[in-house]
Coordinates of N, CA, C and O and ligand atoms in Angstrom, one line a residue:
X1 N 10.1 -25.9 -23.4 CA 9.4 -24.8 -23.1 C 10.2 -24.7 -21.9 O 10.2 -25.0 -21.6
X2 N 10.9 -23.5 -22.2 CA 11.0 -21.4 -21.6 C 9.4 -22.0 -20.5 O 8.3 -21.1 -20.8
X3 N 9.8 -22.0 -19.5 CA 8.6 -22.1 -18.1 C 9.5 -20.8 -17.1 O 10.5 -20.8 -16.7
X4 N 8.6 -19.4 -18.4 CA 8.8 -18.1 -17.1 C 8.3 -18.5 -15.9 O 7.5 -18.9 -15.3
X5 N 9.8 -17.8 -14.9 CA 9.1 -17.6 -13.5 C 8.0 -16.9 -12.9 O 7.5 -16.3 -13.6
X6 N 7.1 -17.6 -11.8 CA 5.5 -16.8 -11.7 C 6.7 -16.1 -10.6 O 7.3 -16.6 -9.7
X7 N 5.6 -14.7 -10.8 CA 6.5 -13.7 -9.5 C 5.0 -12.8 -9.0 O 4.0 -13.2 -9.6
X8 N 4.8 -12.3 -7.3 CA 3.5 -11.4 -7.4 C 4.5 -10.5 -6.3 O 5.4 -10.0 -6.7
X9 N 3.7 -9.3 -7.7 CA 3.7 -7.7 -6.5 C 2.7 -7.4 -6.4 O 1.7 -7.4 -6.9
X10 N 2.8 -5.7 -5.9 CA 1.5 -4.8 -5.6 C 1.2 -4.3 -7.3 O 2.4 -4.4 -8.0
X11 N 0.4 -4.0 -6.9 CA -1.3 -3.7 -7.7 C -0.3 -2.5 -8.8 O 0.4 -1.0 -7.7
X12 N -0.1 -1.8 -9.8 CA 0.3 -1.2 -10.4 C -0.3 -0.4 -11.4 O -1.3 -1.9 -12.4
X13 N -0.8 1.0 -11.9 CA -1.5 1.4 -12.2 C -1.4 0.7 -14.0 O -2.1 0.2 -14.5
X14 N -0.2 0.1 -14.5 CA 0.0 -0.2 -15.5 C -0.3 -1.3 -15.9 O -0.5 -2.3 -17.5
X15 N -0.6 -2.0 -14.8 CA -1.4 -3.1 -15.2 C -3.3 -3.5 -14.9 O -3.2 -4.1 -15.6
X16 N -2.9 -2.8 -15.1 CA -4.6 -2.3 -15.3 C -5.9 -2.8 -16.6 O -6.7 -2.9 -16.0
X17 N -4.7 -3.0 -17.5 CA -5.7 -3.0 -18.9 C -6.2 -4.3 -18.7 O -7.1 -4.6 -19.0
X18 N -4.6 -5.3 -18.3 CA -4.9 -6.8 -18.0 C -5.7 -7.6 -17.2 O -6.4 -8.5 -17.3
X19 N -5.4 -6.7 -16.1 CA -7.0 -7.3 -14.9 C -8.6 -6.4 -15.3 O -9.1 -7.6 -15.1
X20 N -8.8 -5.4 -16.2 CA -10.4 -5.7 -16.7 C -10.3 -6.2 -17.1 O -11.3 -7.0 -17.7
X21 N -9.2 -6.8 -18.2 CA -9.5 -8.7 -19.7 C -9.5 -9.5 -18.6 O -10.6 -10.0 -18.9
X22 N -8.9 -9.7 -17.3 CA -9.2 -10.6 -17.1 C -10.2 -10.8 -15.8 O -10.7 -12.3 -15.6
X23 N -10.8 -10.5 -15.2 CA -11.9 -9.8 -14.8 C -13.5 -9.6 -15.8 O -14.3 -10.1 -15.8
X24 N -13.5 -9.2 -16.9 CA -13.9 -9.0 -18.2 C -14.6 -10.9 -18.2 O -15.5 -11.5 -18.7
X25 N -13.2 -11.1 -18.8 CA -13.0 -13.4 -19.3 C -13.7 -14.3 -17.5 O -14.6 -15.1 -17.8
X26 N -13.4 -14.1 -16.8 CA -14.5 -14.1 -15.3 C -15.5 -14.0 -15.2 O -15.9 -15.2 -14.9
X27 N -16.3 -13.0 -15.3 CA -17.4 -12.3 -14.4 C -18.4 -11.7 -15.5 O -18.8 -11.9 -15.6
X28 N -17.7 -12.0 -16.7 CA -18.8 -11.4 -17.7 C -19.4 -10.5 -17.3 O -19.7 -9.4 -16.8
X29 N -20.5 -9.7 -19.0 CA -20.9 -8.3 -18.1 C -22.0 -7.7 -17.7 O -21.6 -7.3 -16.6
X30 N -21.9 -9.1 -16.7 CA -23.2 -8.7 -15.2 C -22.3 -8.5 -14.1 O -23.0 -8.1 -12.8
X31 N -20.9 -8.2 -14.5 CA -20.6 -8.2 -13.8 C -20.2 -7.1 -12.7 O -20.4 -6.2 -11.7
X32 N -21.2 -6.0 -13.7 CA -21.2 -5.2 -13.4 C -22.3 -4.5 -13.0 O -22.2 -3.1 -12.5
X33 N -23.6 -4.7 -12.1 CA -24.9 -5.4 -12.4 C -24.6 -5.4 -10.1 O -25.5 -5.6 -9.9
X34 N -23.1 -6.6 -10.4 CA -23.6 -6.8 -8.8 C -22.9 -5.9 -7.6 O -22.6 -4.7 -6.9
X35 N -24.0 -6.4 -6.3 CA -23.1 -5.6 -5.1 C -22.1 -5.4 -5.0 O -22.2 -4.0 -5.0
X36 N -21.4 -5.8 -5.1 CA -19.9 -5.6 -5.0 C -18.9 -5.0 -5.8 O -18.7 -3.5 -6.4
X37 N -19.4 -4.8 -6.8 CA -18.8 -3.8 -8.3 C -19.6 -2.7 -7.6 O -18.5 -1.2 -8.1
X38 N -21.1 -2.7 -7.8 CA -21.7 -1.2 -7.1 C -20.2 -0.9 -5.9 O -21.3 0.5 -5.8
X39 N -20.5 -1.0 -5.5 CA -19.3 -0.7 -3.3 C -18.0 0.2 -4.4 O -18.1 1.1 -4.5
X40 N -17.6 -1.0 -5.1 CA -16.2 0.1 -5.6 C -16.3 0.4 -6.9 O -15.4 1.2 -6.7
X41 N -17.5 0.8 -7.1 CA -17.7 1.6 -8.2 C -17.3 3.2 -7.3 O -17.3 4.1 -8.2
X42 N -17.8 3.5 -5.4 CA -18.0 4.5 -5.2 C -16.9 4.5 -5.3 O -16.2 6.5 -4.6
X43 N -15.3 4.8 -6.0 CA -14.2 5.0 -5.4 C -13.0 4.4 -6.0 O -12.9 3.2 -6.9
X44 N -11.7 4.6 -5.5 CA -11.1 3.9 -6.1 C -10.3 2.4 -4.8 O -11.2 2.9 -3.5
X45 N -9.6 1.0 -5.2 CA -9.6 0.9 -4.7 C -7.9 1.0 -3.7 O -7.3 2.0 -4.6
X46 N -7.6 0.1 -2.8 CA -6.3 0.4 -2.3 C -4.9 -0.4 -2.9 O -5.2 -1.1 -2.6
X47 N -4.2 0.6 -3.5 CA -2.8 -0.7 -4.1 C -2.6 -1.5 -3.9 O -1.6 -2.1 -4.0
X48 N -1.6 -0.5 -2.4 CA -0.9 -0.9 -2.2 C -1.4 -2.8 -1.4 O -0.7 -2.7 -0.5
X49 N -2.9 -2.3 -1.0 CA -3.2 -3.8 -0.5 C -3.8 -5.4 -2.2 O -4.5 -5.8 -1.1
X50 N -3.4 -4.4 -2.9 CA -4.3 -5.5 -4.0 C -2.6 -6.0 -4.9 O -1.3 -5.6 -4.7
X51 N -3.2 -7.1 -4.9 CA -2.0 -7.6 -6.1 C -2.1 -8.5 -6.6 O -2.9 -9.0 -7.0
X52 N -1.8 -8.6 -7.8 CA -1.0 -9.3 -9.2 C 0.5 -10.9 -9.4 O 1.1 -10.4 -8.7
X53 N -0.4 -11.2 -10.0 CA 1.2 -12.1 -10.5 C 0.5 -12.0 -12.0 O 0.4 -12.2 -12.9
X54 N 2.3 -12.6 -11.8 CA 2.7 -12.3 -13.3 C 4.1 -13.2 -13.4 O 4.2 -13.8 -13.0
X55 N 3.5 -13.5 -14.9 CA 4.2 -14.3 -15.1 C 5.2 -14.1 -16.5 O 4.6 -13.2 -17.5
X56 N 6.5 -13.8 -16.8 CA 7.5 -13.1 -17.5 C 6.5 -11.8 -17.8 O 6.8 -10.8 -19.4
X57 N 6.7 -11.0 -17.8 CA 6.3 -9.5 -16.6 C 4.2 -9.3 -17.8 O 3.5 -8.5 -17.6
X58 N 3.7 -10.8 -18.1 CA 2.1 -10.8 -18.3 C 0.7 -10.4 -16.7 O 1.6 -12.2 -15.8
X59 N 0.4 -9.9 -16.6 CA -0.6 -10.2 -15.3 C -1.5 -11.4 -15.8 O -2.0 -11.8 -16.8
X60 N -1.1 -13.1 -14.4 CA -1.9 -13.7 -15.1 C -3.4 -14.4 -13.8 O -3.8 -14.6 -13.2
X61 N -3.4 -13.1 -12.4 CA -4.1 -13.4 -11.9 C -3.9 -12.1 -10.8 O -2.8 -10.3 -11.6
X62 N -5.1 -11.9 -10.0 CA -5.4 -10.3 -9.5 C -6.0 -10.4 -8.3 O -7.6 -11.0 -8.6
X63 N -5.8 -9.9 -7.3 CA -6.8 -9.6 -6.3 C -6.6 -7.8 -5.8 O -6.4 -6.9 -5.5
X64 N -8.1 -7.5 -5.4 CA -8.2 -6.1 -5.1 C -8.5 -6.1 -4.0 O -9.8 -6.3 -2.8
X65 N -8.8 -4.8 -3.0 CA -9.0 -4.7 -1.7 C -9.4 -3.5 -1.9 O -8.8 -2.0 -2.1
X66 N -10.3 -2.4 -0.7 CA -10.6 -1.3 -1.2 C -11.5 -1.7 0.3 O -12.5 -2.3 0.6
X67 N -11.5 -0.2 0.5 CA -11.8 0.3 1.7 C -13.2 0.4 1.8 O -14.2 1.8 1.1
X68 N -14.0 0.0 2.7 CA -15.7 0.6 3.2 C -15.7 1.1 4.0 O -15.1 0.6 5.1
X69 N -17.3 1.2 4.1 CA -17.4 1.6 5.8 C -18.6 0.6 6.4 O -20.1 0.7 5.2
X70 N -18.7 -0.1 6.5 CA -20.5 -1.5 7.4 C -21.2 -0.1 8.0 O -19.9 -0.2 9.2
X71 N -21.6 0.4 7.9 CA -22.5 1.1 9.1 C -21.4 2.4 9.5 O -21.5 3.7 8.5
X72 N -21.2 2.4 10.5 CA -19.5 3.3 11.0 C -18.9 2.7 11.0 O -17.4 3.4 12.0
X73 N -18.7 1.1 10.3 CA -17.2 0.7 10.8 C -16.4 0.5 9.6 O -16.9 0.2 8.5
X74 N -15.7 1.0 9.7 CA -14.8 1.5 8.6 C -14.2 -0.6 8.8 O -13.7 -1.0 9.1
X75 N -14.3 -0.9 7.3 CA -13.1 -2.7 7.0 C -13.0 -2.4 5.1 O -13.4 -1.8 5.1
X76 N -12.9 -3.7 4.8 CA -12.0 -3.3 3.6 C -13.6 -4.5 3.2 O -13.1 -5.7 3.6
X77 N -13.3 -4.3 2.0 CA -13.9 -5.6 0.8 C -12.6 -5.9 -0.1 O -12.1 -5.5 -1.3
X78 N -12.6 -7.6 -0.4 CA -12.2 -7.8 -1.0 C -12.2 -9.3 -2.0 O -13.6 -9.6 -2.8
X79 N -11.9 -8.1 -3.0 CA -12.6 -8.6 -4.7 C -11.9 -7.8 -5.4 O -12.0 -6.3 -5.1
X80 N -12.1 -8.1 -7.0 CA -12.1 -8.9 -7.2 C -11.3 -9.7 -7.3 O -9.9 -9.5 -7.0
X81 N -11.3 -11.2 -7.2 CA -9.7 -12.7 -7.0 C -10.0 -13.0 -8.3 O -11.6 -13.8 -8.2
X82 N -9.3 -12.8 -9.6 CA -9.1 -13.5 -10.8 C -8.0 -13.9 -11.1 O -7.6 -13.8 -11.5
X83 N -8.1 -15.3 -11.7 CA -6.8 -16.3 -12.4 C -7.0 -16.4 -13.9 O -8.7 -16.6 -13.9
X84 N -6.4 -16.3 -14.9 CA -6.7 -16.2 -15.9 C -6.9 -18.0 -16.4 O -6.1 -18.6 -15.9
X85 N -8.3 -18.7 -16.8 CA -7.8 -20.0 -17.2 C -6.8 -20.5 -17.7 O -6.2 -22.2 -16.2
X86 N -6.5 -20.5 -17.9 CA -5.1 -21.4 -18.4 C -4.2 -21.2 -17.1 O -3.1 -22.1 -16.9
X87 N -4.0 -20.7 -15.9 CA -3.8 -21.0 -15.1 C -3.7 -21.2 -13.9 O -3.8 -21.0 -13.0
X88 N -5.3 -21.1 -13.9 CA -6.3 -22.0 -12.3 C -5.3 -23.4 -12.4 O -4.9 -23.6 -13.0
X89 N -6.1 -23.1 -10.6 CA -5.6 -24.7 -9.9 C -4.3 -25.2 -10.4 O -3.4 -25.9 -10.2
X90 N -3.3 -23.9 -10.3 CA -2.0 -23.6 -9.8 C -1.6 -22.9 -8.4 O -0.5 -22.2 -8.5
X91 N -2.4 -22.9 -7.4 CA -2.3 -22.3 -6.0 C -1.5 -20.5 -6.2 O -1.8 -20.0 -5.5
X92 N -2.5 -20.0 -8.2 CA -2.5 -18.5 -8.3 C -3.5 -17.7 -7.3 O -3.0 -16.7 -6.3
X93 N -4.7 -18.6 -7.1 CA -4.9 -17.4 -6.1 C -5.8 -18.0 -4.4 O -5.2 -16.5 -3.8
X94 N -4.7 -19.4 -4.6 CA -4.3 -18.4 -3.3 C -3.1 -17.7 -2.4 O -3.0 -17.3 -1.4
X95 N -2.3 -18.0 -3.9 CA -1.1 -17.3 -2.9 C -1.4 -15.9 -3.1 O -0.6 -15.3 -2.7
X96 N -2.3 -15.7 -4.0 CA -3.2 -13.7 -4.5 C -3.5 -13.5 -2.8 O -3.3 -12.2 -2.0
X97 N -4.9 -14.6 -2.0 CA -5.3 -14.1 -1.4 C -4.6 -14.0 0.4 O -4.6 -13.5 1.4
X98 N -3.3 -14.6 0.1 CA -2.6 -14.9 1.1 C -1.6 -13.4 1.2 O -1.6 -13.1 2.7
X99 N -1.0 -13.3 -0.1 CA -0.2 -11.1 0.1 C -1.6 -10.7 0.5 O -1.0 -10.4 1.2
X100 N -2.6 -10.8 0.4 CA -3.7 -9.5 0.7 C -3.7 -9.9 2.1 O -3.8 -8.4 2.5
X101 N -4.1 -10.6 1.8 CA -4.8 -10.9 3.7 C -3.4 -11.0 5.0 O -4.2 -9.9 5.3
X102 N -2.2 -11.3 3.8 CA -1.0 -10.5 4.6 C -1.0 -8.9 4.9 O -0.5 -8.2 6.3
X103 N -0.6 -8.1 3.4 CA -0.7 -6.6 3.7 C -1.7 -5.7 4.9 O -1.7 -5.2 5.0
X104 N -3.5 -6.6 4.0 CA -4.8 -6.0 5.1 C -3.9 -6.2 7.0 O -4.3 -5.0 7.9
X105 N -3.1 -7.3 7.2 CA -2.9 -6.8 8.9 C -2.3 -6.3 8.8 O -2.3 -5.6 10.0
X106 N -1.3 -6.6 8.3 CA 0.0 -5.9 8.5 C -0.2 -4.4 9.1 O -0.2 -2.8 9.9
X107 N -1.0 -3.7 7.7 CA -1.7 -2.1 7.5 C -2.7 -1.6 8.9 O -3.4 -1.1 9.1
X108 N -2.9 -3.4 9.7 CA -3.9 -3.2 11.0 C -5.2 -2.8 11.1 O -5.9 -2.2 12.1
X109 N -5.8 -3.1 9.6 CA -6.9 -3.2 9.4 C -7.1 -4.3 10.3 O -6.4 -5.3 11.0
X110 N -8.7 -4.6 10.7 CA -9.4 -6.0 11.6 C -10.3 -6.6 10.8 O -10.5 -8.0 11.4
X111 N -10.7 -5.7 10.1 CA -12.6 -6.9 9.4 C -12.2 -6.1 7.6 O -11.8 -5.8 7.1
X112 N -12.4 -8.8 7.1 CA -12.3 -8.4 5.6 C -13.6 -8.7 5.5 O -13.6 -10.0 6.1
X113 N -14.6 -8.0 4.6 CA -15.9 -8.6 4.0 C -15.8 -8.8 2.5 O -14.9 -9.0 1.4
X114 N -16.6 -10.4 2.1 CA -16.1 -10.4 0.4 C -17.6 -11.5 0.6 O -18.1 -11.8 1.0
X115 N -18.4 -11.1 -1.2 CA -18.6 -11.5 -1.6 C -18.5 -13.0 -2.5 O -17.8 -13.1 -3.5
X116 N -18.4 -14.8 -1.4 CA -17.5 -15.7 -2.6 C -17.8 -16.7 -1.8 O -18.8 -16.9 -1.0
X117 N -17.6 -17.6 -2.8 CA -17.8 -19.7 -1.7 C -16.8 -19.5 -0.8 O -16.0 -19.4 -0.5
X118 N -18.0 -19.4 0.3 CA -16.5 -20.0 1.5 C -16.2 -21.7 2.0 O -14.5 -20.9 2.2
X119 N -16.5 -22.5 1.1 CA -15.0 -23.6 0.9 C -13.8 -23.6 0.5 O -12.7 -23.3 0.9
X120 N -13.9 -22.1 -0.7 CA -12.7 -21.4 -1.1 C -12.2 -20.6 0.2 O -10.8 -20.9 0.4
X121 N -12.8 -19.6 0.7 CA -12.4 -18.3 1.4 C -12.7 -18.7 2.6 O -11.6 -17.9 3.9
X122 N -12.9 -20.1 3.5 CA -13.7 -20.6 5.4 C -11.4 -20.7 5.3 O -11.4 -20.1 6.0
X123 N -10.8 -21.2 4.8 CA -9.4 -21.0 5.6 C -8.8 -20.3 5.0 O -7.2 -20.3 6.1
X124 N -8.6 -19.0 5.1 CA -8.1 -18.0 5.1 C -9.2 -17.7 6.2 O -9.4 -15.9 6.8
X125 N -10.0 -17.8 7.1 CA -10.6 -17.8 8.2 C -12.1 -16.8 8.0 O -12.2 -16.1 9.1
X126 N -12.2 -16.4 6.7 CA -14.0 -16.0 6.1 C -14.7 -16.8 6.5 O -14.3 -18.9 6.2
X127 N -16.0 -16.5 7.7 CA -17.3 -17.4 7.5 C -18.6 -16.8 7.3 O -18.5 -15.0 6.9
X128 N -20.1 -16.8 7.3 CA -20.7 -16.6 6.7 C -20.8 -15.1 7.7 O -20.7 -15.2 8.4
X129 N -21.3 -14.0 7.8 CA -22.1 -13.4 7.9 C -23.6 -13.8 8.0 O -23.9 -13.9 7.9
X130 N -24.1 -13.4 9.5 CA -25.6 -13.6 10.1 C -26.9 -12.6 9.1 O -25.9 -11.9 9.5
X131 N -27.3 -13.5 8.1 CA -28.1 -12.7 7.8 C -29.0 -12.0 8.0 O -28.7 -11.7 10.0
X132 N -28.9 -10.6 8.0 CA -29.6 -9.6 7.8 C -28.2 -8.3 7.8 O -29.4 -7.1 9.4
X133 N -27.5 -8.4 9.6 CA -26.5 -7.7 9.8 C -26.1 -6.5 9.1 O -25.9 -5.5 9.3
X134 N -25.6 -7.5 8.0 CA -24.3 -6.3 6.5 C -25.3 -6.0 5.6 O -26.0 -7.4 5.0
X135 N -25.6 -4.7 5.2 CA -26.9 -4.6 4.5 C -25.7 -4.7 2.8 O -24.9 -3.6 2.5
X136 N -26.2 -4.5 1.8 CA -25.7 -4.8 1.0 C -26.1 -3.6 -0.6 O -27.3 -4.0 0.5
X137 N -25.7 -3.0 -1.3 CA -26.4 -2.0 -1.9 C -26.9 -2.2 -3.4 O -27.9 -2.1 -4.0
X138 N -26.7 -3.9 -3.5 CA -28.3 -4.6 -4.4 C -28.0 -6.9 -4.0 O -27.5 -6.3 -3.0
X139 N -29.0 -6.6 -4.0 CA -29.5 -8.2 -3.7 C -27.6 -9.7 -3.6 O -27.0 -9.5 -4.6
X140 N -27.8 -10.3 -2.1 CA -26.1 -11.2 -2.3 C -26.3 -12.0 -1.6 O -27.7 -12.3 -0.9
X141 N -26.6 -13.6 -2.2 CA -26.9 -14.7 -0.9 C -26.4 -14.8 -0.3 O -25.0 -14.6 -0.3
X142 N -27.1 -14.3 0.7 CA -26.9 -14.6 2.2 C -25.9 -15.4 2.7 O -24.8 -15.5 3.5
X143 N -25.6 -16.2 1.8 CA -24.2 -17.3 1.9 C -23.0 -17.4 1.7 O -21.9 -17.7 2.1
X144 N -23.2 -16.5 0.7 CA -22.4 -16.2 0.1 C -21.5 -15.2 0.4 O -20.1 -14.2 0.2
X145 N -22.2 -13.7 1.5 CA -21.6 -12.9 2.4 C -20.0 -13.2 3.4 O -21.2 -14.3 4.4
X146 N -19.1 -13.3 3.5 CA -18.8 -13.7 3.9 C -17.8 -12.9 5.1 O -17.4 -11.6 4.8
X147 N -16.8 -12.3 5.9 CA -15.9 -12.0 6.6 C -15.4 -12.5 7.6 O -15.0 -14.3 8.2
X148 N -14.3 -12.1 7.4 CA -12.9 -12.7 8.5 C -12.0 -11.5 9.1 O -11.8 -10.4 9.2
X149 N -12.0 -11.9 11.3 CA -12.1 -10.8 11.5 C -10.3 -11.2 11.6 O -9.9 -12.2 12.2
X150 N -10.1 -10.2 11.4 CA -8.4 -9.9 11.9 C -8.4 -10.2 13.5 O -7.3 -10.1 14.1
X151 N -8.9 -9.2 14.5 CA -9.1 -9.5 15.8 C -10.8 -9.6 16.2 O -11.2 -9.5 15.4
X152 N -10.3 -10.5 17.1 CA -11.3 -10.6 18.1 C -13.3 -10.4 18.4 O -12.0 -9.2 18.5
X153 N -13.3 -10.3 17.8 CA -14.9 -9.7 17.4 C -15.2 -7.6 17.5 O -15.6 -7.8 17.7
X154 N -13.7 -8.5 16.6 CA -14.0 -7.5 14.7 C -15.0 -7.5 14.3 O -16.1 -6.1 13.8
X155 N -16.7 -7.8 15.0 CA -17.7 -8.1 13.7 C -18.7 -7.8 15.2 O -19.6 -7.5 14.1
X156 N -17.7 -8.3 16.2 CA -18.9 -7.5 16.7 C -20.3 -6.8 17.4 O -18.9 -5.3 17.1
X157 N -21.4 -5.6 16.6 CA -21.5 -5.0 16.5 C -21.7 -4.1 15.7 O -22.3 -2.8 15.4
X158 N -21.4 -4.8 14.6 CA -21.2 -4.2 13.3 C -22.5 -4.3 12.5 O -22.6 -5.9 12.1
X159 N -22.5 -3.8 11.6 CA -24.2 -3.8 11.2 C -24.3 -2.4 11.1 O -23.8 -1.4 10.2
X160 N -25.1 -2.3 9.7 CA -25.9 -2.4 8.6 C -25.4 -1.4 6.8 O -24.7 -2.6 6.0
X161 N -25.2 -1.0 6.9 CA -25.0 -0.3 4.6 C -23.6 -0.7 4.1 O -23.5 0.7 5.1
X162 N -23.4 -1.3 3.4 CA -21.5 -1.0 2.5 C -21.5 -0.4 2.3 O -22.7 0.0 1.2
X163 N -20.9 0.3 2.2 CA -20.7 1.9 0.8 C -19.2 1.9 1.0 O -18.7 1.5 1.9
X164 N -18.8 2.5 -0.4 CA -17.0 2.8 -0.2 C -16.9 3.9 0.5 O -17.8 4.3 1.0
X165 N -15.4 4.1 1.1 CA -15.0 4.6 2.6 C -15.6 5.7 2.4 O -15.6 7.1 2.7
X166 N -15.0 6.5 0.5 CA -15.5 7.9 0.5 C -16.3 8.5 0.5 O -16.3 9.4 -0.7
X167 N -17.5 7.9 0.2 CA -19.6 7.9 0.1 C -19.2 8.1 1.7 O -20.2 7.7 1.9
X168 N -18.7 7.9 2.4 CA -18.8 7.7 3.4 C -19.8 8.8 4.3 O -18.4 9.6 4.2
Ligands
LIG201 C1 -11.4 -18.5 -7.5 C2 -10.1 -19.3 -8.5 C3 -9.6 -16.9 -8.7 C4 -9.2 -19.3 -7.8 O1 -7.9 -18.8 -8.2 P1 -7.2 -20.7 -8.8 O2 -5.9 -20.1 -8.8 O3 -7.4 -21.5 -10.1 O4 -7.2 -20.8 -7.3 P2 -5.7 -21.8 -6.5 O5 -5.4 -22.8 -7.2 O6 -5.7 -21.7 -5.5 O7 -6.7 -23.7 -6.2 C5 -7.1 -24.3 -6.6 C6 -8.5 -25.1 -6.0 O8 -9.7 -23.8 -5.0 C7 -10.8 -25.1 -5.9 N1 -11.6 -23.9 -5.8 C8 -11.9 -23.8 -6.9 N2 -12.7 -22.0 -7.3 C9 -13.6 -22.5 -6.4 C10 -15.3 -22.4 -6.0 N3 -15.3 -20.9 -5.9 N4 -15.5 -22.8 -4.3 C11 -15.1 -24.0 -4.3 N5 -12.9 -23.7 -4.3 C12 -12.4 -23.2 -5.6 C13 -10.2 -25.6 -7.8 O9 -11.1 -26.7 -7.1 C14 -8.4 -26.4 -6.5 O10 -9.2 -26.6 -6.1 P3 -7.9 -28.6 -5.1 O11 -7.2 -27.5 -4.7 O12 -8.7 -29.5 -4.1 O13 -8.3 -29.2 -6.2 C15 -10.3 -19.6 -10.0 O14 -10.9 -19.9 -10.0 C16 -10.7 -17.9 -10.8 O15 -10.3 -17.2 -11.9 N6 -13.0 -18.1 -11.0 C17 -13.5 -17.3 -12.2 C18 -13.3 -16.1 -11.0 C19 -14.5 -15.9 -9.5 O16 -15.1 -17.1 -9.5 N7 -13.3 -15.6 -8.6 C20 -13.3 -15.9 -7.1 C21 -15.1 -15.6 -6.5 S1 -15.9 -15.7 -5.5

C-alpha cells in the first residue's frame, strides 16, 4: 500500500472545512457551549500560530491558537487540538503541540492557557491554574484549566475574566 508522507504546515483558510469536520467529529455539537468555544467565537484565531498535519494533502490533525486577555494580561488560548480517529496515537497531537508552542514562544508570547487533561499537556509545561484566579465565560472543571508560562512568573498577579483579545 502506498504510504503518503505526513507533513506539517501553518494553517491556511483552505484547511477550514476539513478542520471544522475534524473538530465536529472530535467534540460533537456540545462544543458550541464550551467555555473555550465561547471565547474563540469572539474573534478570529491566529493562523501564524495554528498548524495542521497533512497526509497527501488531506488534513488529519489541527491545533489553533487564539489571542486572549485575562483580566488585563494578554495571553494565548490553545485549542482545539484534534486528530482524526484513524490517525490517533502516532504522535501527531504531540507534534502539533510542539509546533504551536514553539511558534508562540518565538513570537514573544509569555503565557498560554487551555482547557484539557493535565496528563496530556503536562509534558509541554502546562500546570493547573490555582482555582478562582482565572474566570472562564462558562463553567470549566478547575482541574482542566491549565497554563504554561514561557517566562518566569508570567502567571503571577494574573487574574480575571478570559475574553477574546478583540473583545478586550
Ligand atoms: C487528544 C488527541 C489530540 C491526541 O492526539 P494523538 O495524535 O492521538 O496523540 P499522540 O499520538 O501525540 O499521543 C498519544 C498519547 O496520548 C495519550 N492521550 C490521548 N488523549 C489523552 C488524554 N485526554 N489524556 C491523557 N493522555 C491522552 C494516549 O493514550 C497516548 O499515550 P501513549 O503515548 O502513552 O500511548 C486526540 O486523541 C484527539 O483528537 N482526541 C479528541 C479531541 C480531544 O480530546 N482533544 C483534546 C482536548 S483536551
